[in-house]
Short mmCIF file of C-alpha atoms in Angstrom, two decimals:
data_model
loop_
_atom_site.label_atom_id
_atom_site.label_comp_id
_atom_site.label_asym_id
_atom_site.label_seq_id
_atom_site.Cartn_x
_atom_site.Cartn_y
_atom_site.Cartn_z
CA MET A 16 0.00 0.00 0.00
CA ALA A 17 1.26 3.46 -0.90
CA ILE A 18 2.31 5.64 2.03
CA ALA A 19 0.08 8.44 0.70
CA THR A 20 -2.98 6.18 0.84
CA LEU A 21 -2.16 5.05 4.37
CA ALA A 22 -1.60 8.64 5.51
CA ALA A 23 -4.85 9.79 3.88
CA ALA A 24 -6.78 6.96 5.54
CA ILE A 25 -5.34 7.73 8.99
CA VAL A 26 -6.12 11.44 8.65
CA THR A 27 -9.64 10.72 7.34
CA VAL A 28 -10.40 8.52 10.35
CA GLY A 29 -8.82 11.17 12.60
CA ILE A 30 -11.09 13.89 11.28
CA PHE A 31 -14.17 11.66 11.52
CA SER A 32 -13.28 10.86 15.15
CA PHE A 33 -14.65 14.31 16.03
CA LEU A 34 -18.13 12.89 15.45
CA TYR A 35 -17.66 10.91 18.65
CA ARG A 36 -16.12 13.78 20.61
CA ASP A 37 -13.31 16.33 20.45
CA ASN A 38 -9.99 14.51 20.95
CA PRO A 39 -6.22 15.00 20.50
CA PHE A 40 -6.13 12.79 17.38
CA TYR A 41 -8.70 15.04 15.70
CA ARG A 42 -6.85 18.17 16.84
CA ALA A 43 -3.58 16.87 15.41
CA CYS A 44 -5.23 16.14 12.05
CA GLU A 45 -6.87 19.58 12.01
CA HIS A 46 -3.56 21.34 12.72
CA LEU A 47 -1.88 19.23 10.06
CA LEU A 48 -4.49 20.32 7.52
CA ILE A 49 -4.10 24.01 8.35
CA GLY A 50 -0.30 23.82 8.41
CA LEU A 51 -0.08 21.95 5.12
CA SER A 52 -2.55 24.28 3.46
CA VAL A 53 -0.72 27.44 4.51
CA GLY A 54 2.69 25.93 3.77
CA PHE A 55 1.63 24.76 0.32
CA SER A 56 0.13 28.17 -0.53
CA LEU A 57 3.27 30.00 0.61
CA VAL A 58 5.59 27.78 -1.41
CA LEU A 59 3.34 28.09 -4.43
CA LEU A 60 3.25 31.87 -4.18
CA TRP A 61 7.01 32.02 -3.74
CA ASN A 62 7.72 29.73 -6.69
CA SER A 63 5.07 30.85 -9.14
CA VAL A 64 4.77 34.56 -8.37
CA LEU A 65 7.48 36.15 -6.27
CA ILE A 66 10.45 34.54 -8.02
CA PRO A 67 9.33 34.67 -11.69
CA LYS A 68 7.38 37.94 -11.51
CA LEU A 69 9.47 40.01 -9.08
CA LEU A 70 12.79 38.70 -7.83
CA GLN A 71 14.12 37.20 -11.05
CA PRO A 72 13.25 40.20 -13.28
CA LEU A 73 14.71 42.61 -10.75
CA PHE A 74 17.81 40.91 -9.44
CA VAL A 75 18.75 38.47 -12.22
CA GLU A 76 17.59 40.22 -15.39
CA GLY A 77 18.13 43.73 -14.02
CA ARG A 78 14.77 45.06 -15.25
CA LEU A 79 14.36 48.34 -13.36
CA PRO A 80 10.55 48.71 -13.73
CA ALA A 81 10.28 45.70 -11.42
CA MET A 82 11.66 48.01 -8.72
CA ILE A 83 8.22 49.70 -8.49
CA PRO A 84 6.27 46.65 -7.22
CA PHE A 85 9.27 45.69 -5.10
CA VAL A 86 9.28 49.05 -3.28
CA LEU A 87 5.48 49.03 -2.97
CA SER A 88 5.64 45.54 -1.47
CA LEU A 89 8.23 46.66 1.08
CA LEU A 90 6.08 49.67 1.99
CA MET A 91 3.10 47.34 2.48
CA LEU A 92 5.17 45.22 4.88
CA LEU A 93 5.75 48.30 7.05
CA ARG A 94 2.21 47.78 8.34
CA LEU A 95 3.78 45.28 10.70
CA LYS A 96 5.60 48.10 12.58
CA SER A 97 3.10 50.49 14.15
CA SER A 98 5.38 53.55 14.08
CA LEU A 99 5.90 53.16 10.30
CA SER A 100 2.53 51.73 9.33
CA TYR A 101 1.38 55.08 7.89
CA MET A 102 3.78 54.48 4.98
CA SER A 103 1.72 51.53 3.86
CA LYS A 104 -1.42 53.63 3.45
CA PRO A 105 -0.67 55.04 -0.02
CA VAL A 106 -0.03 51.48 -1.26
CA LEU A 107 -3.25 50.29 0.31
CA ALA A 108 -5.11 53.22 -1.26
CA LEU A 109 -3.65 52.29 -4.64
CA VAL A 110 -4.78 48.66 -4.26
CA ILE A 111 -8.29 49.59 -3.11
CA GLY A 112 -8.70 52.36 -5.67
CA SER A 113 -7.54 50.33 -8.65
CA GLY A 114 -9.52 47.30 -7.45
CA ALA A 115 -12.72 49.31 -7.13
CA GLY A 116 -12.11 51.02 -10.46
CA VAL A 117 -11.76 47.70 -12.23
CA SER A 118 -14.52 45.81 -10.44
CA ILE A 119 -17.39 48.31 -9.98
CA PRO A 120 -18.22 48.92 -13.68
CA ALA A 121 -17.77 45.23 -14.55
CA MET A 122 -19.86 43.98 -11.64
CA PHE A 123 -22.58 46.58 -12.20
CA GLU A 124 -22.93 45.56 -15.81
CA ALA A 125 -22.70 41.79 -15.23
CA ARG A 126 -24.65 41.45 -11.99
CA VAL A 127 -27.16 44.30 -12.17
CA LEU A 128 -27.84 45.51 -15.70
CA ARG A 129 -27.61 42.11 -17.41
CA GLN A 130 -29.71 40.45 -14.69
CA ILE A 131 -32.41 43.15 -14.92
CA ALA A 132 -32.44 42.74 -18.69
CA ALA A 133 -32.73 38.95 -18.34
CA SER A 134 -35.71 39.40 -16.00
CA VAL A 135 -37.74 41.49 -18.44
CA GLU A 136 -36.37 40.54 -21.90
CA PRO A 137 -38.49 37.36 -22.25
CA PHE A 138 -41.67 39.47 -22.09
CA GLY A 139 -40.62 41.10 -25.35
CA VAL A 140 -41.28 37.87 -27.30
CA VAL A 141 -44.59 36.94 -25.64
CA GLY A 142 -46.65 38.00 -28.66
CA ASP A 143 -44.77 35.98 -31.32
CA GLY A 144 -46.11 32.58 -30.25
CA SER A 145 -42.79 31.16 -29.01
CA VAL A 146 -43.84 31.37 -25.35
CA SER A 147 -46.23 28.76 -23.97
CA ALA A 148 -48.73 29.50 -21.21
CA LEU A 149 -46.56 27.56 -18.73
CA MET A 150 -43.44 29.52 -19.70
CA LEU A 151 -45.37 32.77 -19.33
CA LEU A 152 -46.47 31.71 -15.85
CA GLY A 153 -42.85 30.94 -14.94
CA MET A 154 -41.73 34.33 -16.26
CA LEU A 155 -44.43 36.11 -14.25
CA ILE A 156 -43.51 34.25 -11.05
CA SER A 157 -39.87 35.12 -11.64
CA LEU A 158 -40.70 38.81 -12.18
CA VAL A 159 -42.89 38.93 -9.07
CA GLY A 160 -40.06 37.29 -7.12
CA VAL A 161 -37.49 39.85 -8.30
CA VAL A 162 -39.71 42.83 -7.51
CA THR A 163 -40.95 41.63 -4.11
CA VAL A 164 -37.48 40.59 -2.90
CA ILE A 165 -36.14 44.02 -3.89
CA VAL A 166 -39.03 45.58 -1.94
CA TYR A 167 -38.08 43.44 1.08
CA PHE A 168 -34.54 44.85 1.01
CA PHE A 169 -35.83 48.40 0.53
CA TYR A 170 -35.50 49.35 4.20
CA THR A 171 -36.67 52.96 3.89
CA ARG A 172 -39.94 52.00 2.22
CA PRO A 173 -43.14 53.76 3.33
CA ASP A 174 -45.15 51.85 5.92
CA THR A 175 -48.12 51.09 3.68
CA LYS A 176 -50.14 47.92 3.16
CA ALA A 177 -48.98 47.54 -0.44
CA PHE A 178 -45.28 47.74 0.39
CA ASN A 179 -45.57 45.54 3.49
CA GLY A 180 -47.60 42.95 1.55
CA ALA A 181 -45.05 42.88 -1.27
CA SER A 182 -42.27 42.59 1.29
CA GLN A 183 -44.07 39.63 2.90
CA ILE A 184 -44.31 37.89 -0.48
CA GLY A 185 -40.60 38.61 -0.96
CA ILE A 186 -39.88 36.74 2.27
CA TYR A 187 -41.61 33.64 0.86
CA PHE A 188 -39.47 33.82 -2.27
CA LEU A 189 -36.37 34.15 -0.10
CA MET A 190 -37.46 31.14 1.97
CA VAL A 191 -37.77 29.08 -1.22
CA PHE A 192 -34.26 30.15 -2.21
CA PHE A 193 -32.82 29.36 1.22
CA GLY A 194 -34.63 26.01 1.26
CA ALA A 195 -33.26 25.05 -2.15
CA THR A 196 -29.76 26.19 -1.18
CA TYR A 197 -29.92 24.26 2.09
CA GLY A 198 -31.10 21.14 0.27
CA TYR A 199 -28.21 21.46 -2.17
CA THR A 200 -25.79 22.03 0.72
CA VAL A 201 -26.91 18.86 2.51
CA THR A 202 -26.53 16.97 -0.78
CA SER A 203 -23.09 18.46 -1.22
CA ARG A 204 -21.92 17.47 2.26
CA LEU A 205 -23.25 13.94 1.75
CA THR A 206 -21.23 13.72 -1.44
CA LEU A 207 -18.09 14.65 0.49
CA LEU A 208 -18.87 11.94 3.05
CA ILE A 209 -19.53 9.38 0.30
CA GLY A 210 -16.25 10.39 -1.36
CA ARG A 211 -14.25 9.68 1.78
CA ILE A 212 -16.09 6.41 2.50
CA GLU A 213 -15.47 5.38 -1.10
CA PHE A 214 -11.77 6.11 -0.57
CA LEU A 215 -11.63 4.11 2.67
CA LEU A 216 -13.53 1.14 1.23
CA GLY A 217 -11.88 1.22 -2.19
CA ASP A 218 -8.34 2.59 -2.19
CA PHE A 219 -7.56 1.67 1.44
CA LEU A 220 -9.44 -1.56 2.16
CA HIS A 221 -9.91 -2.74 -1.47
CA LEU A 222 -13.50 -3.77 -0.79
CA LEU A 223 -15.04 -2.06 -3.83
CA MET B 26 -18.50 -1.78 27.75
CA SER B 27 -21.56 -0.36 29.49
CA LYS B 28 -19.51 2.72 30.40
CA LEU B 29 -18.57 3.18 26.74
CA LEU B 30 -22.15 2.74 25.60
CA SER B 31 -23.36 5.27 28.14
CA THR B 32 -21.23 7.97 26.47
CA PHE B 33 -23.22 7.58 23.22
CA SER B 34 -26.08 9.97 22.67
CA ALA B 35 -28.92 10.33 20.14
CA ARG B 36 -26.53 12.50 18.11
CA HIS B 37 -24.21 9.52 17.68
CA LEU B 38 -27.10 7.34 16.55
CA VAL B 39 -27.87 9.87 13.83
CA PHE B 40 -24.23 9.84 12.68
CA LEU B 41 -24.23 6.04 12.69
CA ALA B 42 -27.46 5.87 10.66
CA VAL B 43 -26.09 8.28 8.02
CA LEU B 44 -22.77 6.39 7.93
CA LEU B 45 -24.56 3.10 7.32
CA ALA B 46 -26.87 4.69 4.74
CA ALA B 47 -23.84 5.95 2.82
CA THR B 48 -21.70 2.83 3.21
CA VAL B 49 -24.01 -0.13 2.56
CA PRO B 50 -25.15 1.01 -0.94
CA LEU B 51 -21.51 1.45 -1.97
CA LEU B 52 -20.73 -2.13 -0.90
CA LEU B 53 -23.79 -3.43 -2.77
CA ASN B 54 -22.50 -1.71 -5.94
CA ILE B 55 -25.96 -1.20 -7.42
CA ARG B 56 -26.33 1.47 -10.09
CA LEU B 57 -29.54 3.47 -10.22
CA THR B 58 -31.27 4.05 -13.52
CA HIS B 59 -31.70 7.77 -14.10
CA THR B 60 -32.02 10.32 -16.88
CA ALA B 61 -30.00 13.42 -17.72
CA SER B 62 -31.47 16.84 -16.95
CA ASP B 63 -31.77 19.58 -19.57
CA GLU B 64 -28.90 21.56 -18.01
CA THR B 65 -26.53 18.60 -18.24
CA LYS B 66 -27.65 17.86 -21.80
CA ARG B 67 -26.99 21.48 -22.76
CA PHE B 68 -23.48 21.39 -21.25
CA TYR B 69 -22.77 18.11 -23.03
CA ALA B 70 -24.13 19.45 -26.34
CA ASN B 71 -21.99 22.60 -26.04
CA ILE B 72 -18.81 20.50 -25.71
CA ASN B 73 -19.99 18.06 -28.38
CA SER B 74 -20.55 20.86 -30.87
CA LEU B 75 -16.93 22.09 -30.69
CA PRO B 76 -14.83 21.12 -33.70
CA SER B 77 -11.79 18.92 -33.13
CA GLY B 78 -8.75 21.01 -32.19
CA SER B 79 -10.78 23.77 -30.53
CA VAL B 80 -9.18 25.28 -27.45
CA VAL B 81 -10.81 24.84 -24.05
CA LEU B 82 -9.52 26.73 -21.02
CA ILE B 83 -10.21 24.80 -17.82
CA SER B 84 -9.70 26.59 -14.53
CA PHE B 85 -9.46 24.40 -11.44
CA ASP B 86 -10.84 26.87 -8.90
CA PHE B 87 -11.48 24.69 -5.86
CA GLU B 88 -10.04 23.76 -2.50
CA ALA B 89 -8.90 20.33 -1.39
CA SER B 90 -11.88 19.96 0.97
CA ALA B 91 -14.30 19.87 -1.97
CA PHE B 92 -12.29 17.45 -4.10
CA ALA B 93 -14.44 14.43 -3.27
CA GLU B 94 -17.40 16.13 -4.92
CA ILE B 95 -15.49 17.84 -7.71
CA LYS B 96 -13.49 14.78 -8.83
CA PRO B 97 -16.26 12.80 -10.59
CA LEU B 98 -17.48 15.97 -12.30
CA ALA B 99 -14.01 17.03 -13.45
CA ASP B 100 -13.18 13.50 -14.61
CA ALA B 101 -16.33 13.27 -16.74
CA VAL B 102 -15.88 16.68 -18.38
CA LEU B 103 -12.17 16.09 -19.07
CA ARG B 104 -12.92 12.67 -20.60
CA HIS B 105 -15.45 14.31 -22.89
CA CYS B 106 -13.04 17.08 -23.93
CA PHE B 107 -10.25 14.62 -24.71
CA ARG B 108 -12.66 12.32 -26.53
CA GLN B 109 -13.62 15.29 -28.76
CA ASN B 110 -9.89 15.90 -29.42
CA LEU B 111 -10.06 19.38 -27.96
CA ARG B 112 -6.91 21.19 -26.93
CA ILE B 113 -6.99 21.76 -23.18
CA ILE B 114 -5.29 24.59 -21.32
CA GLY B 115 -5.43 24.01 -17.57
CA LEU B 116 -4.75 26.55 -14.85
CA SER B 117 -5.81 27.35 -11.30
CA LEU B 118 -6.84 30.54 -9.55
CA PHE B 119 -6.97 28.80 -6.13
CA ALA B 120 -3.68 27.79 -4.54
CA GLU B 121 -5.09 24.55 -3.13
CA GLY B 122 -6.61 23.54 -6.45
CA THR B 123 -3.30 23.84 -8.28
CA ALA B 124 -1.78 20.45 -7.55
CA LEU B 125 -5.14 18.64 -7.60
CA GLY B 126 -5.98 20.23 -10.94
CA GLU B 127 -2.66 19.09 -12.40
CA GLN B 128 -3.12 15.56 -11.04
CA THR B 129 -6.65 15.31 -12.42
CA LEU B 130 -5.75 16.67 -15.85
CA SER B 131 -2.67 14.44 -16.17
CA ARG B 132 -4.53 11.32 -14.97
CA ILE B 133 -7.32 11.66 -17.52
CA ALA B 134 -4.88 12.70 -20.27
CA ILE B 135 -2.80 9.56 -19.69
CA GLU B 136 -5.99 7.45 -19.60
CA LYS B 137 -6.97 8.88 -23.00
CA GLY B 138 -3.46 8.59 -24.46
CA LYS B 139 -2.90 12.34 -24.84
CA THR B 140 0.48 14.07 -25.05
CA TYR B 141 1.57 16.96 -22.85
CA GLY B 142 2.34 20.10 -24.82
CA ILE B 143 0.46 18.87 -27.88
CA ASP B 144 -3.01 17.98 -26.59
CA TYR B 145 -2.92 19.70 -23.22
CA VAL B 146 -0.88 21.98 -21.02
CA TYR B 147 -1.04 23.00 -17.38
CA LEU B 148 -0.13 26.63 -16.72
CA GLY B 149 -0.36 26.47 -12.95
CA PHE B 150 -1.45 29.02 -10.39
CA ARG B 151 -2.07 32.74 -10.61
CA PRO B 152 -3.07 34.77 -7.54
CA GLN B 153 -5.44 37.75 -7.69
CA TYR B 154 -8.05 36.15 -9.88
CA THR B 155 -9.32 39.49 -11.19
CA SER B 156 -5.91 40.36 -12.59
CA ALA B 157 -5.39 36.85 -13.93
CA ILE B 158 -8.74 36.75 -15.77
CA LEU B 159 -8.14 40.21 -17.24
CA ALA B 160 -4.55 39.37 -18.19
CA ILE B 161 -5.67 36.34 -20.21
CA GLY B 162 -8.01 38.67 -22.11
CA GLU B 163 -5.02 40.82 -23.10
CA SER B 164 -2.39 38.18 -23.79
CA LEU B 165 -2.25 34.61 -22.53
CA PRO B 166 1.32 33.98 -23.81
CA LYS B 167 2.53 37.12 -22.02
CA GLU B 168 0.83 36.15 -18.76
CA PHE B 169 2.06 32.55 -18.93
CA PRO B 170 5.50 32.52 -20.58
CA THR B 171 6.18 29.25 -18.73
CA ASP B 172 3.95 26.38 -17.65
CA TYR B 173 3.49 24.87 -14.17
CA PHE B 174 6.75 22.92 -14.53
CA GLY B 175 8.77 25.91 -15.72
CA ALA B 176 8.91 24.93 -19.40
CA ALA B 177 8.59 27.68 -22.02
CA THR B 178 5.08 27.76 -23.50
CA ALA B 179 5.90 29.68 -26.70
CA ALA B 180 6.78 26.61 -28.76
CA MET B 181 4.06 24.31 -27.45
CA PRO B 182 1.70 23.16 -30.24
CA VAL B 183 -1.26 23.13 -27.85
CA LEU B 184 -0.94 26.91 -27.45
CA SER B 185 -0.30 27.60 -31.11
CA GLY B 186 -2.37 30.60 -32.24
CA VAL B 187 -3.85 31.18 -28.81
CA ILE B 188 -3.58 34.85 -27.85
CA ASN B 189 -6.65 35.63 -25.78
CA TYR B 190 -10.31 34.63 -25.28
CA ASP B 191 -11.02 35.11 -29.01
CA GLN B 192 -9.19 31.86 -29.76
CA ILE B 193 -10.67 29.97 -26.80
CA ALA B 194 -13.86 28.12 -27.72
CA THR B 195 -15.05 27.92 -24.13
CA VAL B 196 -13.85 28.55 -20.61
CA ILE B 197 -14.81 25.96 -18.00
CA SER B 198 -14.53 26.97 -14.35
CA ILE B 199 -14.47 23.90 -12.09
CA THR B 200 -15.21 25.32 -8.68
CA ASP B 201 -16.58 24.98 -5.16
CA GLY B 202 -17.16 28.71 -4.70
CA GLY B 203 -18.35 31.85 -6.42
CA MET B 204 -15.49 32.02 -8.93
CA PRO B 205 -17.77 31.76 -12.00
CA THR B 206 -19.25 35.15 -11.09
CA TYR B 207 -15.78 36.69 -11.51
CA TRP B 208 -15.35 34.92 -14.84
CA VAL B 209 -18.72 36.43 -15.80
CA ASP B 210 -17.71 39.91 -14.56
CA TYR B 211 -14.43 40.07 -16.41
CA ALA B 212 -14.07 37.36 -19.09
CA VAL B 213 -17.70 37.24 -20.30
CA THR B 214 -18.75 40.86 -19.88
CA ARG B 215 -15.54 42.51 -20.98
CA TYR B 216 -14.04 40.05 -23.44
CA HIS B 217 -17.20 38.17 -24.54
CA ALA B 218 -15.73 34.80 -23.57
CA ARG B 219 -18.03 31.77 -23.60
CA LEU B 220 -18.28 30.33 -20.10
CA GLN B 221 -19.48 27.03 -18.68
CA THR B 222 -19.15 25.91 -15.11
CA VAL B 223 -18.81 22.71 -13.11
CA LEU B 224 -19.85 23.16 -9.49
CA THR B 225 -20.38 21.64 -6.10
CA ALA B 226 -24.13 21.37 -5.46
CA THR B 227 -24.00 24.08 -2.77
CA MET B 228 -23.27 26.77 -5.34
CA ALA B 229 -25.85 25.78 -7.94
CA THR B 230 -28.75 27.96 -6.76
CA SER B 231 -26.56 31.07 -6.71
CA LEU B 232 -25.47 30.58 -10.30
CA TYR B 233 -28.67 29.51 -12.06
CA PRO B 234 -29.63 33.18 -12.69
CA TYR B 235 -26.49 33.52 -14.81
CA VAL B 236 -27.54 30.49 -16.85
CA SER B 237 -31.01 31.98 -17.40
CA SER B 238 -29.47 35.25 -18.55
CA GLY B 239 -27.14 33.44 -20.96
CA GLN B 240 -24.00 34.75 -19.23
CA ILE B 241 -23.12 31.15 -18.35
CA GLN B 242 -23.84 28.78 -21.22
CA GLY B 243 -23.79 25.50 -19.33
CA LEU B 244 -23.79 24.31 -15.72
CA ILE B 245 -23.48 20.91 -14.09
CA ALA B 246 -23.47 20.47 -10.34
CA GLY B 247 -22.91 17.85 -7.69
CA LEU B 248 -22.81 14.10 -7.75
CA LYS B 249 -26.06 13.92 -9.70
CA GLY B 250 -24.60 16.17 -12.39
CA ALA B 251 -21.59 13.86 -12.60
CA ALA B 252 -23.80 10.77 -12.85
CA GLU B 253 -25.88 12.39 -15.60
CA TYR B 254 -22.76 13.38 -17.53
CA GLU B 255 -21.36 9.85 -17.24
CA LEU B 256 -24.68 8.58 -18.59
CA LEU B 257 -24.45 10.85 -21.64
CA LEU B 258 -20.79 9.89 -22.14
CA ASN B 259 -21.65 6.21 -21.66
CA GLU B 260 -18.62 5.86 -19.39
CA ALA B 261 -18.65 4.58 -15.81
CA GLY B 262 -17.30 6.87 -13.09
CA GLY B 263 -17.63 8.09 -9.52
CA GLY B 264 -20.94 9.87 -10.14
CA GLY B 265 -23.00 6.80 -11.02
CA ARG B 266 -21.32 4.76 -8.27
CA GLY B 267 -22.25 7.22 -5.54
CA LEU B 268 -25.79 8.02 -6.68
CA LEU B 269 -27.48 5.18 -4.76
CA ALA B 270 -25.48 5.98 -1.62
CA GLN B 271 -26.55 9.60 -1.87
CA SER B 272 -30.22 8.74 -2.43
CA VAL B 273 -30.29 6.30 0.51
CA SER B 274 -28.50 8.86 2.72
CA GLN B 275 -31.04 11.55 1.80
CA ILE B 276 -33.92 9.19 2.61
CA ALA B 277 -32.21 8.35 5.93
CA ILE B 278 -31.88 12.05 6.77
CA LEU B 279 -35.54 12.69 5.91
CA ALA B 280 -36.56 9.73 8.07
CA ILE B 281 -34.39 11.00 10.95
CA ILE B 282 -35.95 14.49 10.67
CA ILE B 283 -39.47 13.02 10.75
CA VAL B 284 -38.72 10.61 13.62
CA GLY B 285 -36.90 13.37 15.55
CA ASN B 286 -39.86 15.72 15.22
CA VAL B 287 -42.39 13.03 16.20
CA VAL B 288 -40.32 12.03 19.26
CA GLY B 289 -39.83 15.70 20.21
CA TYR B 290 -43.55 16.40 19.83
CA LEU B 291 -44.55 13.35 21.89
CA GLY B 292 -42.05 14.31 24.59
CA ARG B 293 -43.45 17.85 24.79
CA ARG B 294 -47.03 16.53 24.86
CA ARG B 295 -46.16 14.25 27.78
CA LYS B 296 -44.76 17.29 29.65
CA TRP B 297 -47.93 19.31 28.99
CA GLN B 298 -50.06 16.50 30.31
#
């Protein structure tokens, strides 16, 4: 049996031992997972980003423009010393500003404008005979759901019967969404369990 | 022995019932008959419609903890891509998914007799997914001058003629999180890339709106998605094997919820009386 399979089986059983009660074996496995995960990420970042994108261009190839991210990185690290942490603020501002500049227009278009369009666009073809009565019903339910959920999150709405009623309907739509998501989550967790049992029975015990 | 037994609670019985419900069906090795959903058929048809030699960018955007669910899905989709003789470019925007993505891609490539550098390549990890997605839209060769193993990518036949999303027939994000929304924000909206996604079941409800709007062209999720895809491919895999175990486990959980509520209600009624 491969050492990797044996190690994976021991750690799997260790993690599952928590189902009985918290114990040192479980704790050791948990710490191992966190340590390995952080260690792997650090090595990966060092090898695939810091060396090829920063250190090699600057110190081996002598490309001076690489000095800019190098200096900015050093300034960012000054956050660790409280007396000098103010020097990291311009770098942080640059990161936040450029990040917001890139993401806000893209997200607004993709997540707001395109989604609004998708909610109402189908009604444009209702008259041409390509939409069945059932599809129309689905489209109407979807539109009611969008509007009432938005009303629910409209916290400064006037306290009128119409708004409160719409908000109440919005809650039902949200409950359906949460219910579906929860059902999917349970399914997902079961799949993870089945995956590990399959590993233990198949790769480790050769019973499958 | 009695001391040990006394430490067990109803909670442990629930765990034991779910464990048995998941284990026994696997040992019985019975495969359920099922049909493929429209979403899975659409994903399959999208891949099937690509001409031989088309370029597919597959991003392995998941963490190790979700691998048990992702593996059968990724295996099925990769088998289909290789069967269609598509050129596959693999990469990862999640550090943890990097090695697992490489292992999965290589395993299926070897199984299908494909050659590294000609039929597929693995470019490795890029942090800051926003920058990485945007950089591919400008110039993939410039962003990835070397592959995961440090080899120069310029002369690789698999990347011949590939500059940006215009030459990529479809992007497939294999993920356990919300990464497809970032692919939609930057690759689809800005560069008009064609996106499909392979997901853990947990994320499916959050991403269906993007399928309805056409921003994501195909979506398969969870073990059921994998089983359906294997059915369409006519190839056995982890999805079909686990389907019975999942169904029995779900029935067990439903039964436990019902029994728990009945017992709780009867207990409360006894107190009232």
